[in-house]
């Protein structure tokens, strides 16, 4: 972006190029304001044509073009005022008029058309009056000032003007001019004038006013200028315009050969630097670093080391000081040994460090600043075990779930290939879990819904030994006999329309079972039985109770039915013959498993064993449990309920759906029934509205109140790692966890055996060499903008460190430096501070070395000159004697245009300038 100064210079340059030399800056500004007015007028005209030809609303284009036109006229008049020979008061009046005119333009844009001539409040007269007043002031200044001043000659070039002599245009150093004048009698005479250019400016001025200002400054100071004659080299001490002191070393011909390396707050500092250079410069050695070298230096009686490259940058330096130079050398040697073999620790955000403790190995998360983020809870017998543990952990961190301690949550997780859930209460205790696994996440999710949706209204009941439960499935009622452990002893074999029907079926089963005989068969059997109508019938059933054949007709007597049955028995000789007069229990075997069923006296199946048993005895035992509990109570299971029960002398509960499915059970038992009831009530308070979180192998738990922390837990809620820091709020700890889990997958696993190189990023990327105890053995002396640059620097250091030589910067040393412009030198003291720099550059190192040799010869004889005012410097150059005018800040203002054959001629020319220049007139030529 161009600065205001550059824009102003551009205006002046364009004016001088296309218009001519301005009399003042006011002419330039007036011209460009006039041009701006013309541009605005042209813009208004184009806007009018475009809007008028288009479909724009007429009031809109009138307002736009009106504002542009009124603005253009105001600017043009103001530009003309500035270009006229108007005094300051006239310019001030025109500015006032311009502001009034702009006020009229602004109000016109605001009130038109809503409050304009016949509409609204009608401010048309007021707006026109304000604008006309501004134009009247501008027009009055434009029209009246020339007439009042009468300076017409300002606008017309003089007749008979001739070309300026070459000496005035800078094309020659001397020349002649005829000057015609009238004598005392009024007659014309003339003189031939010798014009000679005695001095030239050192700098050029951008504009004529700037050049005039420079000339006036020289005129005002040249008469009082003193004389400093340079017969030998000299140190020039001066105070700059910024109030700081500097020095330069000049030859006897005035050319600068050296400058101070730094500026000074006062004169004493500059003098001390010059004294140091005069004392140490002539004997200072030249030091040239090929690739890299170690330097050892003393500071406040303590020694340090640094590894310098060929540009004298401290690539590496000691992090501490040493009591002796030998200790510093030993520290540098230790750095070389450790750095070459040290691994480079590169991590974007986080890393995992393996640590050896007294009781085994562990690991921790660390950030790029080597701050501990979290420490593992477990220790391992070997480093490899710890490494395997973190390797197994890292893939799970990327999508690790986050839970909040104190907020009830259903945690859904896998167990092998099956899914489970647990409910965690506000005190971080597991208060419930599902007793069975599910094959999919959707299935286990459904069980949590079943628990949460029914827990608030669930009843609480208890089974002492066994209990008949009537329940509904698909709008049909069934019954089952269950024990305290939810073992189903017997179940209905057919559905019922109502709960009462199911209860009646239970009662009928009780009556039949109480009188039933036990029938055991392993294959098919013939049964002769009396039907409800009193007639006798027979049928052939298999071992599963299925009817294979039926008599089809009724017989009047048992013998008649038996005789009919015997005809068919000849075709099934292996079938047993069963004669049913009452209900009977049947023990049977199916595919090697045993079971029982209850057949009523009509041969109808009214109850059966819902389970199978490996032996006949086991089936018989199951049948006996039914008989033992025939008269137990029954209840209707219309909704889910908590069943309390005793196990190992402690009270527990399970949550049973009407279908008999158990979807939840307690985690911890209670010593009394009242306690388990209280626990159920607490669960009701959290289970209905608890969050649901799907957790993997690991998950993150956030906990705290005023100070928040986090910890990493495994699937069984056992702590894996705990955060080292606390956070002010929950959002802060969640953000930290998100950052860690996002970066963990790419985190490097490392161990510091002897030493490691760690990259750090403060104001820029740098490195540190650290050991196991985090003691810094060496550190970077430079910073890099990019991490890749720091990595490249470390690689370069590995190559240079073992090959680095040694340099000794004693009290003072010359150092050769390669720059874009060539080779230069600088003088450095024992602390590495730059005392002096070369004012010249050289193509080769040999040229820089010769310059150092010349400096050594110049320094002893160099005088010290303090510049406290404007002065002439007279010196002898290769071409002859010259002089130069220098201001009090040491900056050259003017110099002689030529060299003189001897000192006397140069001094006379300098004296002429000093005498005549203060009264000289200023003539500007093209």
Tab-separated table of N, CA and C in Angstrom, residues 462 484 644-653 666 668-677:
chain	number	residue	atom	x	y	z
A	462	UNK	N	-41.911	-60.516	46.017
A	462	UNK	CA	-40.941	-61.489	46.517
A	462	UNK	C	-41.498	-62.894	46.314
A	484	UNK	N	-37.843	-68.992	43.190
A	484	UNK	CA	-37.202	-67.748	43.601
A	484	UNK	C	-36.069	-67.368	42.657
A	644	UNK	N	-37.424	-59.084	44.665
A	644	UNK	CA	-36.374	-59.156	45.679
A	644	UNK	C	-36.191	-60.610	46.079
A	645	UNK	N	-34.970	-60.972	46.391
A	645	UNK	CA	-34.684	-62.358	46.785
A	645	UNK	C	-33.391	-62.383	47.588
A	646	UNK	N	-33.186	-63.492	48.263
A	646	UNK	CA	-32.009	-63.677	49.124
A	646	UNK	C	-31.059	-64.631	48.451
A	647	UNK	N	-29.782	-64.228	48.438
A	647	UNK	CA	-28.734	-65.088	47.902
A	647	UNK	C	-27.524	-64.954	48.825
A	648	UNK	N	-27.051	-66.111	49.302
A	648	UNK	CA	-25.911	-66.125	50.231
A	648	UNK	C	-26.160	-65.215	51.424
A	649	UNK	N	-27.399	-65.253	51.908
A	649	UNK	CA	-27.788	-64.531	53.120
A	649	UNK	C	-27.856	-63.016	52.913
A	650	UNK	N	-27.787	-62.527	51.662
A	650	UNK	CA	-27.909	-61.098	51.378
A	650	UNK	C	-29.070	-60.874	50.427
A	651	UNK	N	-29.649	-59.683	50.520
A	651	UNK	CA	-30.795	-59.347	49.699
A	651	UNK	C	-30.349	-58.773	48.358
A	652	UNK	N	-31.090	-59.172	47.318
A	652	UNK	CA	-30.805	-58.705	45.966
A	652	UNK	C	-32.127	-58.413	45.261
A	653	UNK	N	-32.008	-57.862	44.051
A	653	UNK	CA	-33.207	-57.648	43.235
A	653	UNK	C	-32.895	-57.937	41.773
A	666	UNK	N	-29.271	-56.080	40.419
A	666	UNK	CA	-28.443	-55.192	41.246
A	666	UNK	C	-26.960	-55.522	41.094
A	668	UNK	N	-24.695	-54.434	43.800
A	668	UNK	CA	-24.303	-54.753	45.170
A	668	UNK	C	-25.534	-55.210	45.959
A	669	UNK	N	-25.349	-56.196	46.815
A	669	UNK	CA	-26.438	-56.723	47.627
A	669	UNK	C	-26.575	-55.911	48.910
A	670	UNK	N	-27.694	-56.157	49.632
A	670	UNK	CA	-27.960	-55.458	50.897
A	670	UNK	C	-28.148	-56.486	51.998
A	671	UNK	N	-27.919	-56.030	53.219
A	671	UNK	CA	-27.996	-56.973	54.341
A	671	UNK	C	-29.429	-57.195	54.799
A	672	UNK	N	-30.344	-56.255	54.550
A	672	UNK	CA	-31.740	-56.416	54.962
A	672	UNK	C	-32.655	-56.080	53.784
A	673	UNK	N	-33.908	-56.517	53.920
A	673	UNK	CA	-34.861	-56.238	52.850
A	673	UNK	C	-35.177	-54.750	52.775
A	674	UNK	N	-35.221	-54.061	53.918
A	674	UNK	CA	-35.473	-52.621	53.900
A	674	UNK	C	-34.384	-51.880	53.124
A	675	UNK	N	-33.164	-52.330	53.309
A	675	UNK	CA	-32.069	-51.683	52.582
A	675	UNK	C	-32.201	-51.892	51.076
A	676	UNK	N	-32.596	-53.104	50.665
A	676	UNK	CA	-32.714	-53.341	49.220
A	676	UNK	C	-33.894	-52.566	48.649
A	677	UNK	N	-34.950	-52.388	49.456
A	677	UNK	CA	-36.084	-51.577	49.002
A	677	UNK	C	-35.639	-50.119	48.830
